[in-house]
Each structure stands twice: as structure tokens, then as C-alpha cells.
Short mmCIF file of C-alpha atoms in Angstrom, two decimals:
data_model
loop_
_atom_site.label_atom_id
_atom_site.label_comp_id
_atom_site.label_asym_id
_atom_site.label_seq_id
_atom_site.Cartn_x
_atom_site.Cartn_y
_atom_site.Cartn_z
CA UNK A 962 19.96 -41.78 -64.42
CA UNK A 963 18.25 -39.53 -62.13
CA UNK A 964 15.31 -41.51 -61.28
CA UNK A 965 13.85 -40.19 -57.30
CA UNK A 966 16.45 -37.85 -57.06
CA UNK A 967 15.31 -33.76 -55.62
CA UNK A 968 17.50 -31.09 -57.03
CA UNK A 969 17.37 -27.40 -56.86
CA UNK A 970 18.76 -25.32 -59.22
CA UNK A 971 19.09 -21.64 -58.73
CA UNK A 972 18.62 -18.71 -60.85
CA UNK A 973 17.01 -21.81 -63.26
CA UNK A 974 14.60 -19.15 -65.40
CA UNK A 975 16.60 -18.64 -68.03
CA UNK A 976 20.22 -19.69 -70.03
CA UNK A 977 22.49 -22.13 -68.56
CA UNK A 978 19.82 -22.15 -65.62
CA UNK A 979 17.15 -23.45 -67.47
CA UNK A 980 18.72 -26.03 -69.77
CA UNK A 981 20.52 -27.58 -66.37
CA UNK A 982 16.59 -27.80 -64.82
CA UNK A 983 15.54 -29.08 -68.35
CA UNK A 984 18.48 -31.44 -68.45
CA UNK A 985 18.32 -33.03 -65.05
CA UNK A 986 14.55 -33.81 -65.36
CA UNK A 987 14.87 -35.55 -68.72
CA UNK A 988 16.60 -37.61 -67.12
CA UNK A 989 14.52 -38.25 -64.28
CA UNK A 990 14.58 -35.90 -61.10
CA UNK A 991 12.19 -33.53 -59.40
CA UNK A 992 13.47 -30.68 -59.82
CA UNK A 993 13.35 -27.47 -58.11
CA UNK A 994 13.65 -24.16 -60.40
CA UNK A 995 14.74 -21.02 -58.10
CA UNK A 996 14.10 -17.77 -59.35
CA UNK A 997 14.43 -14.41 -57.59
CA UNK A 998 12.59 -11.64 -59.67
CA UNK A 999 11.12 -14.02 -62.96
CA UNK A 1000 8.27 -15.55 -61.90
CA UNK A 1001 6.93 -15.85 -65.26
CA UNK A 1002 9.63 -17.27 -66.71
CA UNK A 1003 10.70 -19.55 -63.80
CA UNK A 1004 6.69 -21.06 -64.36
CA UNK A 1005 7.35 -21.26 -68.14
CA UNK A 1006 10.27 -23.64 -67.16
CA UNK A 1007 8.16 -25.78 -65.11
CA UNK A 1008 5.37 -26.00 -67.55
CA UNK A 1009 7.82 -27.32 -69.95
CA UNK A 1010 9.17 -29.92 -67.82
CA UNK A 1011 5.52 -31.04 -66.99
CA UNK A 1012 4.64 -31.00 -70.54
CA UNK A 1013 7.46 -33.37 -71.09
CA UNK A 1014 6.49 -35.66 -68.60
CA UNK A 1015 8.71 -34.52 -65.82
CA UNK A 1016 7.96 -33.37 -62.42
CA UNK A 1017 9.15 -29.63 -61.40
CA UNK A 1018 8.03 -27.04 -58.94
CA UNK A 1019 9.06 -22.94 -59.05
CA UNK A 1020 10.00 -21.61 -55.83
CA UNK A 1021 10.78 -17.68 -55.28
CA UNK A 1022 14.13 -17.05 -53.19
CA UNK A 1023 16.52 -14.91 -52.66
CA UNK A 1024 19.48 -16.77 -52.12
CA UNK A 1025 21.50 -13.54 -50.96
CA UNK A 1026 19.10 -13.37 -48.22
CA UNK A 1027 19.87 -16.38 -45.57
CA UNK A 1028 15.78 -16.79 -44.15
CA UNK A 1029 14.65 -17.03 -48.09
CA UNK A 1030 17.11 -19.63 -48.61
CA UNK A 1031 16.50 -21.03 -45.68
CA UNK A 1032 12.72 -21.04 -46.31
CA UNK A 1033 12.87 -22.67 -49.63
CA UNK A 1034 15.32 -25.25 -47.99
CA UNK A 1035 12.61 -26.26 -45.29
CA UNK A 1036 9.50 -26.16 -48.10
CA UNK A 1037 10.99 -28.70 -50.75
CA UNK A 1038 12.54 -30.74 -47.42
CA UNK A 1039 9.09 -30.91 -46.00
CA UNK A 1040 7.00 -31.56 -49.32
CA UNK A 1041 9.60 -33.81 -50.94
CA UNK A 1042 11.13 -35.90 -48.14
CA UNK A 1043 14.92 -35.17 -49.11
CA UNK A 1044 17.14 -32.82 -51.26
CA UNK A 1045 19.36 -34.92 -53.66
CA UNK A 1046 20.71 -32.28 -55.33
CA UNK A 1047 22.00 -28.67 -55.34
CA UNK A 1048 23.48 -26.92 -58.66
CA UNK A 1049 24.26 -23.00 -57.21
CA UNK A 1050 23.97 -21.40 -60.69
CA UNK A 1051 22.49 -18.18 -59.63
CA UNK A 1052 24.76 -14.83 -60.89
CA UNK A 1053 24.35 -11.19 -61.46
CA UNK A 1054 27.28 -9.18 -63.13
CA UNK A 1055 27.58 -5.40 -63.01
CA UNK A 1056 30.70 -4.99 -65.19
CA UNK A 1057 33.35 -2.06 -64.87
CA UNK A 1058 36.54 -1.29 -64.83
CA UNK A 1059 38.25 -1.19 -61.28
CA UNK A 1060 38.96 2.45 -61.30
CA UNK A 1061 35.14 3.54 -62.04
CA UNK A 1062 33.77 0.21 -60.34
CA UNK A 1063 30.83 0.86 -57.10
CA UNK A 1064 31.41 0.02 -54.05
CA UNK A 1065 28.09 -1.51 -54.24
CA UNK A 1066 28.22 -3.35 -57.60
CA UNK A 1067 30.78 -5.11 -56.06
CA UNK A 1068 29.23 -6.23 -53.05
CA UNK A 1069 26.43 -6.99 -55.24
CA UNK A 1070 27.53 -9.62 -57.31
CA UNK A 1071 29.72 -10.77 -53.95
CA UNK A 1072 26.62 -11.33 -52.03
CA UNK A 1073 24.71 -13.28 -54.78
CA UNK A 1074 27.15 -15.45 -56.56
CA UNK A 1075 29.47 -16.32 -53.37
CA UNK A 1076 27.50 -15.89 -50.70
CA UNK A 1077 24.16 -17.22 -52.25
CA UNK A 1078 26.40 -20.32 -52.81
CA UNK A 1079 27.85 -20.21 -49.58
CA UNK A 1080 24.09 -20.05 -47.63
CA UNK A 1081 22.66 -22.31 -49.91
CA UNK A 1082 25.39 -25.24 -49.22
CA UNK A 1083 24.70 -23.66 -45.12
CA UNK A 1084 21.26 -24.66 -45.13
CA UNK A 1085 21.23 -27.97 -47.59
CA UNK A 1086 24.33 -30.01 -45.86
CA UNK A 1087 23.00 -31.22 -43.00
CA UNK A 1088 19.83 -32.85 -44.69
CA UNK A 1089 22.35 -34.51 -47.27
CA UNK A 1090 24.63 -35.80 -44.18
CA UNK A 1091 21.72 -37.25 -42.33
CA UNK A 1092 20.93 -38.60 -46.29
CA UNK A 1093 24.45 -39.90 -46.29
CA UNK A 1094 24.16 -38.83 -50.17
CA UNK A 1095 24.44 -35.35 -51.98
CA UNK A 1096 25.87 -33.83 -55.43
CA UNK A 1097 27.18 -30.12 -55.00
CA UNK A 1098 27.49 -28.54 -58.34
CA UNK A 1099 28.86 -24.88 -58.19
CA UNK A 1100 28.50 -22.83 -61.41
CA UNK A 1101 31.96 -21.00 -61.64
CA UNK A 1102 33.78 -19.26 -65.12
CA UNK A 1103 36.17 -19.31 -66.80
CA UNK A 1104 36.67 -16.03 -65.46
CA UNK A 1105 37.19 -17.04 -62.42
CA UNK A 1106 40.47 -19.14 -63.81
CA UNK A 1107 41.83 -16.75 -66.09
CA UNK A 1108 40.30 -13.00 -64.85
CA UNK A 1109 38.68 -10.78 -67.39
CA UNK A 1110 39.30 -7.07 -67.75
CA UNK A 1111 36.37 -5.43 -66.49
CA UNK A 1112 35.03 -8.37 -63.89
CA UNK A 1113 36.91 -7.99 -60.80
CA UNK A 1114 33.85 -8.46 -59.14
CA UNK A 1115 32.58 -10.60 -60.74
CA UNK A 1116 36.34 -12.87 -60.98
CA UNK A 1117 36.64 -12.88 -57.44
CA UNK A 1118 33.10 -14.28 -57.29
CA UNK A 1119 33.92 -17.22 -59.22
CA UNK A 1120 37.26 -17.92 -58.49
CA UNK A 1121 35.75 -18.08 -54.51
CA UNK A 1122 33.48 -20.30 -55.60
CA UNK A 1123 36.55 -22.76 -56.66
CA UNK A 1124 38.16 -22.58 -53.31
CA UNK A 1125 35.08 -23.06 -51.43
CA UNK A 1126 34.23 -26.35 -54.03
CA UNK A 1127 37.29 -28.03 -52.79
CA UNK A 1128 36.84 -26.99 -48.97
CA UNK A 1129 33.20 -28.25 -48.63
CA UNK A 1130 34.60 -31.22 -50.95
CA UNK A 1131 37.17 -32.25 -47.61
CA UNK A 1132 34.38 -31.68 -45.05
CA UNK A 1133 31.97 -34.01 -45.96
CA UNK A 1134 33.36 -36.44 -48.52
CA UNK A 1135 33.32 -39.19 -45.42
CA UNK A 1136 29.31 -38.96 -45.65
CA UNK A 1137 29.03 -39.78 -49.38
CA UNK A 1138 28.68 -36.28 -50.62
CA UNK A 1139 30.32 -34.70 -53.52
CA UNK A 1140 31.14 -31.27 -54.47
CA UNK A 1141 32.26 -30.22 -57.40
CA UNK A 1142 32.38 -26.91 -59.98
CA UNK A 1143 31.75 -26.03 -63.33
CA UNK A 1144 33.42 -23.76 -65.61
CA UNK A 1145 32.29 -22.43 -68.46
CA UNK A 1146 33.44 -20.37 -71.30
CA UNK A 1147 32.06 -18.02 -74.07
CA UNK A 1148 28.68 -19.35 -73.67
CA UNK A 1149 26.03 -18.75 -76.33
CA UNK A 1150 23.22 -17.14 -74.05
CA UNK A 1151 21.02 -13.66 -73.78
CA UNK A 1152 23.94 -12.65 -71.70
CA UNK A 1153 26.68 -13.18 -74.30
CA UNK A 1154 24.19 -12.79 -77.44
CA UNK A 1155 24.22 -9.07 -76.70
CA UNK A 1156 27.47 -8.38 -76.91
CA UNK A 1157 28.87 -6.60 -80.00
CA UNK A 1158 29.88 -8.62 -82.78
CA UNK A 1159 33.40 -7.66 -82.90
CA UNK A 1160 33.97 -9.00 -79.51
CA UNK A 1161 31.70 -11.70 -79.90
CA UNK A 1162 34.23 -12.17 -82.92
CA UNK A 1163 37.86 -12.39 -80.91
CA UNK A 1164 36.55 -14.42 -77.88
CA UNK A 1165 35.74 -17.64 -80.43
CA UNK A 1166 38.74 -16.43 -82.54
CA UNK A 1167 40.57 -17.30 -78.89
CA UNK A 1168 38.85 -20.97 -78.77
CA UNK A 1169 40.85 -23.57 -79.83
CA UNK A 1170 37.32 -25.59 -81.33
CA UNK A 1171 36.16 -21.69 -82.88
CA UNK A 1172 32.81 -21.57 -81.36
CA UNK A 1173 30.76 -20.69 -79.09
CA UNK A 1174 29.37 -23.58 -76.22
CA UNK A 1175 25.82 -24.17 -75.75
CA UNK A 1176 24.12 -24.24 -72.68
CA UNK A 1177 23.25 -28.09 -73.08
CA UNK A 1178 26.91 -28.70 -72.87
CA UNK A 1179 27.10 -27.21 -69.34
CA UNK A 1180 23.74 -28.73 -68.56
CA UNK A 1181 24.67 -32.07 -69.65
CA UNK A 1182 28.44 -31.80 -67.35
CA UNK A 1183 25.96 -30.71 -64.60
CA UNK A 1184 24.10 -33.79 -65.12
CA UNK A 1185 27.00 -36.16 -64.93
CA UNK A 1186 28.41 -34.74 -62.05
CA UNK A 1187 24.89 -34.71 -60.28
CA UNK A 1188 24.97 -38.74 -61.18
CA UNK A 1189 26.21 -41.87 -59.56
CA UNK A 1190 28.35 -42.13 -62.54
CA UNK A 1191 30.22 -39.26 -60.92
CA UNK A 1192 30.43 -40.81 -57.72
CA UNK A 1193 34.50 -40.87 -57.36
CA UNK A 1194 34.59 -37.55 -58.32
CA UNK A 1195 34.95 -34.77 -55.79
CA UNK A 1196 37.09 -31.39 -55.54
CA UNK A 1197 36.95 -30.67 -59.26
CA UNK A 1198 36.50 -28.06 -61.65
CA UNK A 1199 35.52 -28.97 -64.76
CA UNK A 1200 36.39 -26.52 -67.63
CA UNK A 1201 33.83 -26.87 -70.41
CA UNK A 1202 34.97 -24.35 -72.53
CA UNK A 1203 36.13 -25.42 -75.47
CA UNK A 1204 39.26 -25.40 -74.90
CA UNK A 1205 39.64 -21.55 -73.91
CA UNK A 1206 41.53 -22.27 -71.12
CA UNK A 1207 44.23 -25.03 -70.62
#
């Protein structure tokens, strides 16, 4: 499905990351796993991915920092001949209530999961307009459609990241380039796995299928949208969240 395709995934170490850089070489692509801090980890991913048969590469970036991303944009260009594919899934949170919320915390998770969007769609578009092909995949929330107590920051982050879907998705639509978003919900990950079970208890009590997702259900939206299968599809965020929101 994926067959020649280059995609980069940020923040792909670990949780919904990973399984979308597992997912999109099963079926096929070269793919790129980002990581900022977990070099380790990001190498465990592309060990895995070799051991399966598929073809992967960890590359260190910061993509709050617009020379790192701008760096790893040139490398995989230059060593790979063309990016095919970019699936901004890198996030931070740094949860508090408005009243006791930082200054900083806030810019924080601003400047990694907007910005680090926004610079990595800066750097990638005009190789994928001079491709006349690309597949944008932004990693939103559910929290970004509903708002959480808590995650101003981190709402604002990914509701931007809707509004900025559907702007790049006019801009370069003409040049056979899609852009889309994904939204999940009460995800079953290391983030969400520590939470106390009480809460852990009313969030699926809130789902209309009573469960938690997996990250293989985002991965495997990801996928689709990353395919030609997808290929009328622009503008759109696609809620997989069982439900949670409608």
C-alpha cells in the first residue's frame, strides 16, 4: 500500500508514535522515526522494523527548533531522493490548571506541538510541490475538540493544529497534496496508563464503545490517510475515539 513511499514521523519512540512508524512500514515505506531526547528507544524502533523486513532510519531533531528540522528535512531529502510522507505526532503536555499554570509550560507545549507542526510542514512543502504528491497527517485530540480541564495549553495546541490542517489543506490541494488530522481519544498508552484508576474509570465510563483505543487504531487511520486510498480526502479531522466525541 505503501510500497517506495518516505515518511517521517515525529516523536515516533514510543506510544501512538511508534505503532504509526511500525504501521506504515508493514505496509511498505521507509520510514523516518524522529526522536528528540530517546535515542535508545527511537533505535529500538528501527531495529524492529528491520527485523521485520522493513527499512527505517532514526534521526535526532528538535522540531521546536527550525535549523534541526530543517536539518533532518535536507538529510532524508538528500539520502532518500523524496519525502512522501509527514505524520507531525510529536507532543509534550505540562498539565495545570489555568490559575497555577507557567508562563513557560505554556509556551512549552505551544512551541512543540504547534509550532513543531507548523516548521515541519515549512520545511517539507516545497519538496512535496516540486513531487506534485504529499500526505500531511497532523496528530490532534480530542482535546482539542472538546477542551479538558487542566489542558489549556495543551487544547489550544491541538485545536491549532485543526485550523492549520484545513489552511495548508486550501494552499496546496492544486499540487496533489493532502492534509489531513487525527483525533484521538482516551488512548491506552504510558501516558494514559499512569493515570489513577478512578479516572481511568469515568473517561471509558464516558465512551459510548466502554474502552479504551489502542494505538494501532490511530496508527492504522494514519496509514489510510497516508495512502492513495485516501486520495479525495483533504481538510479532515478524523475522530478515532470511540465515539467520545460526536
Amino acid at each position: 500500500m505503501l510500497e517506495n513511499k518516505v515518511a517521517i514521523v515525529t516523536g515516533a519512540s514510543r506510544g501512538i508514535g511508534k505503532e504509526t512508524a511500525l504501521t506504515l512500514a508493514s505496509y511498505g515505506a521507509t520510514v523516518i522515526i524522529n526522536y528528540n531526547g530517546s535515542k535508545e528507544k527511537a533505535e529500538a524502533v528501527v531495529e524492529e522494523i528491520l527485523e521485520a523486513g522493513g527499512c527505517a532510519k532514526a534521526i535526532q531533531a528538535n522540531v521546536a527548533d527550525s535549523d534541526s528540522v530543517k536539518t533532518m528535512i535536507d538529510d532524508v531529502k538528500k539520502e532518500f531522493g523524496r519525502i512522501d510522507i509527514l505524520v507531525n505526532n510529536a507532543g509534550i503536555t505540562k498539565d495545570n490548571l489555568l490559575m497555577g499554570m507557567k508562563e513557560e509550560d505554556f509556551d512549552a507545549v505551544i512551541d512543540t506541538n504547534l509550532k513543531g507542526a507548523f516548521l515541519c510542514m515549512k520545511h517539507v512543502i516545497r519538496i512535496m510541490m516540486k513531487q506534485r504528491y504529499g500526505r500531511i497527517i497532523n496528530m490532534s485530540s480530542v482535546t482539542g475538540v472538546m477542551g479538558n480541564a487542566g489542558q489549556v495549553n495543551y487544547a489550544a495546541s491541538k485545536a491549532g493544529l485543526l485550523g492549520m490542517t484545513k489552511s495548508l489543506a486550501r494552499e496546496v490541494g492544486s499540487r496533489g497534496i493532502t492534509v489531513n488530522a487525527v483525533a484521538p481519544g482516551f488512548i491506552d498508552t504510558e501516558m494514559t496508563q499512569v493515570l489513577p484508576e478512578n479516572v481511568k474509570e469515568e473517561m471509558i465510563a464516558s465512551i459510548p464503545l466502554k474502552r479504551a483505543g489502542q494505538t494501532k487504531d490511530i496508527a492504522e487511520t494514519v496509514a489510510f490517510l497516508a495512502s492513495d486510498k485516501a486520495a479525495y480526502i483533504t481538510g479532515q479531522t478524523i475522530s478515532v475515539d470511540g465515539g467520545m466525541h460526536m
